[in-house]
GROMACS .gro file of C-alpha atoms in nm:
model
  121
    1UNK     CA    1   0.618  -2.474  -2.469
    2UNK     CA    2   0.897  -2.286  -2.655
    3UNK     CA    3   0.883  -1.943  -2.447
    4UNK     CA    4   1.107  -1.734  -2.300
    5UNK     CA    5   1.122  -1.367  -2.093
    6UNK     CA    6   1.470  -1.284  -2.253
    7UNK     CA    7   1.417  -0.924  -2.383
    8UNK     CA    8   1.730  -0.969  -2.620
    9UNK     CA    9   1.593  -1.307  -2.793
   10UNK     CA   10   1.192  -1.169  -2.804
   11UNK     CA   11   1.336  -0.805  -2.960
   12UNK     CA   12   1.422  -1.065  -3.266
   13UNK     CA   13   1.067  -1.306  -3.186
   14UNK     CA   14   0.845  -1.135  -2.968
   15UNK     CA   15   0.558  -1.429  -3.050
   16UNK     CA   16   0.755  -1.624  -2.805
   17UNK     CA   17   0.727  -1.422  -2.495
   18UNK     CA   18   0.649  -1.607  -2.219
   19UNK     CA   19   0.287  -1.605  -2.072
   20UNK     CA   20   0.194  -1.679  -1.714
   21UNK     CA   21  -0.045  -1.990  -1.689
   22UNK     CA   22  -0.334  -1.798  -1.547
   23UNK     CA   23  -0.327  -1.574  -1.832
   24UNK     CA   24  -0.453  -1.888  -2.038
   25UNK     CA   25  -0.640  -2.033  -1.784
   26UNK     CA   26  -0.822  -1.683  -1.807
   27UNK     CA   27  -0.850  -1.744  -2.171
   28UNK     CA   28  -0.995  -2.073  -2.124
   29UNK     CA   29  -1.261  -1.954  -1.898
   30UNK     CA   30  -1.375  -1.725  -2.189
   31UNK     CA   31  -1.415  -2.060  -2.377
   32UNK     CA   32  -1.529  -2.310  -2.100
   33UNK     CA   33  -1.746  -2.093  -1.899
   34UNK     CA   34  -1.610  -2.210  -1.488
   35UNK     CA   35  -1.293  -2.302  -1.593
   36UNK     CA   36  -1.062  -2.021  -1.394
   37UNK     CA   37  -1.309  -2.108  -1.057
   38UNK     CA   38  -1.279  -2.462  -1.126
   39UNK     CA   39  -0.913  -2.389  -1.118
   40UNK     CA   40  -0.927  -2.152  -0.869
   41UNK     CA   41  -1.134  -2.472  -0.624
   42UNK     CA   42  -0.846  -2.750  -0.758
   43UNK     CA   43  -0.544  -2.490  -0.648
   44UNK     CA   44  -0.696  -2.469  -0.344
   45UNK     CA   45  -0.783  -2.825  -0.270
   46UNK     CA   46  -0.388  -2.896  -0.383
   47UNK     CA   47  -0.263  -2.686  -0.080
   48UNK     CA   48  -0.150  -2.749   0.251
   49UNK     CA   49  -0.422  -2.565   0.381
   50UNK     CA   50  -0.779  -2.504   0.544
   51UNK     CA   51  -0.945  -2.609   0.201
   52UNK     CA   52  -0.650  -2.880   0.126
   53UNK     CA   53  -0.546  -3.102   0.354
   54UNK     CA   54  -0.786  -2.956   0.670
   55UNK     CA   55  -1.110  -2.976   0.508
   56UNK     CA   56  -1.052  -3.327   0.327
   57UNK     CA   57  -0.855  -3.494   0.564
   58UNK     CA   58  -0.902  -3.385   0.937
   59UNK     CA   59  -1.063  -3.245   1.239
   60UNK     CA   60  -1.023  -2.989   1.491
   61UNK     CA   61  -1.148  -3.066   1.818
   62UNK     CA   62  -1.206  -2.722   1.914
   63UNK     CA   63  -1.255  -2.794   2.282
   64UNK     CA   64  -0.831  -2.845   2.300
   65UNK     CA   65  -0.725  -2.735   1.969
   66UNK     CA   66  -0.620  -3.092   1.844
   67UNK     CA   67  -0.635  -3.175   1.476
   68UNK     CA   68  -0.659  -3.585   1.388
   69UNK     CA   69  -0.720  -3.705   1.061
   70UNK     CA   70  -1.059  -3.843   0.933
   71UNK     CA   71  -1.221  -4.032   0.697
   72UNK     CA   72  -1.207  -3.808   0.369
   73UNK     CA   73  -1.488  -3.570   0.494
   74UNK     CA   74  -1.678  -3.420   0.188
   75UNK     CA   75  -1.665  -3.677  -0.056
   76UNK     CA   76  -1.945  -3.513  -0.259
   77UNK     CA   77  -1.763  -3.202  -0.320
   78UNK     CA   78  -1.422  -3.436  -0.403
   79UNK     CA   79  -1.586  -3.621  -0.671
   80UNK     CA   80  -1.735  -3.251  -0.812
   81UNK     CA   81  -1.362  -3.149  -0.827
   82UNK     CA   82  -1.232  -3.452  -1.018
   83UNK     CA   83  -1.520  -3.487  -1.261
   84UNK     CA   84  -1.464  -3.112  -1.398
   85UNK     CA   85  -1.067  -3.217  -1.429
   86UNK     CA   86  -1.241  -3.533  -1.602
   87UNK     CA   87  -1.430  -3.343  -1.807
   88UNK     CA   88  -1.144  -3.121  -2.003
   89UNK     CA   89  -0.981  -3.385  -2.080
   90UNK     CA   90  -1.158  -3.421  -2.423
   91UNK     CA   91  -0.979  -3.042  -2.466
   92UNK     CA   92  -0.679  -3.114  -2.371
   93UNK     CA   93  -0.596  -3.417  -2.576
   94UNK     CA   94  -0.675  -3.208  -2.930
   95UNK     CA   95  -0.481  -2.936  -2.783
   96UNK     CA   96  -0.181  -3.187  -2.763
   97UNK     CA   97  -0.228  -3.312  -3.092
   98UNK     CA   98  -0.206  -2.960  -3.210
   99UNK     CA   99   0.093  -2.913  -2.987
  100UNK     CA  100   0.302  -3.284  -3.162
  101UNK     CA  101   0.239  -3.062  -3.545
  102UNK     CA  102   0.366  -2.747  -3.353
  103UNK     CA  103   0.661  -2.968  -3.204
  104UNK     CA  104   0.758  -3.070  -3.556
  105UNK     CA  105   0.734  -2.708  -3.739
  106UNK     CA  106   0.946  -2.570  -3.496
  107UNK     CA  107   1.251  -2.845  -3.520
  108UNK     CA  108   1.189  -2.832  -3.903
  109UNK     CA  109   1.269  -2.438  -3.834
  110UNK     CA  110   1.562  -2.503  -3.597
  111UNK     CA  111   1.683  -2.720  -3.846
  112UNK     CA  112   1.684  -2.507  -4.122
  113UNK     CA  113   1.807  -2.211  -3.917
  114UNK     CA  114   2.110  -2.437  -3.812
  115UNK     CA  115   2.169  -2.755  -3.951
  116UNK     CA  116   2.288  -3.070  -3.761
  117UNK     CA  117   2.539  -3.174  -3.974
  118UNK     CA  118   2.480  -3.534  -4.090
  119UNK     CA  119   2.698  -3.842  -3.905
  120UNK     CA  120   2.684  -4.023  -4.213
  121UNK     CA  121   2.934  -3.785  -4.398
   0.00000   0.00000   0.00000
């Protein structure tokens, strides 16, 4: 959350480098077994492409090239996608309660490093 790639600030606090997402999704998969494919499959079904909008939503009529949109066409493999996003939920809501005690170490740091001085005199 608090992360950075400026090489003057990390020479003083390297911990908070800045890590690419897929770096941790990576990590996760070592954890949760799937979840860097699973990721991999949502990514996909996210983008304006032949596995995101074409396969859910359209048709090609291959005798003239025309593409109309459908009826959501693999339904099956939909609900398979949203059930494994379902199913880390459970992870991430301790991860964000770790995160809120994180949140309040660090402005408990910042404060100490530089006070706010008080309105109240």
């Amino acid at each position: 959350m608090f992360a950075s790639r400026d090489r003057q600030w990390l020479e003083k606090a390297s911990e908070y480098e800045a890590v690419n997402v897929l770096t941790h999704i990576n990590r996760l998969d070592k954890f949760a077994p799937g979840a860097r494919s699973h990721y991999d499959s949502l990514s996909e079904r996210c983008h304006p492409n032949m596995m995101g909008h074409h396969f859910m939503f359209t048709e090609t009529d291959h005798s003239d090239g025309t593409v109309r949109f459908k009826d959501e066409r693999h339904p099956d493999g939909n609900q398979l996608l949203i059930l494994g996003g379902i199913m880390l939920v459970g992870l991430i809501v301790s991860e964000m309660a770790r995160l809120d005690g994180l949140i309040t170490e660090v402005a408990d740091l910042q404060h100490r490093l530089n006070p706010v001085p008080s309105s109240n005199g």
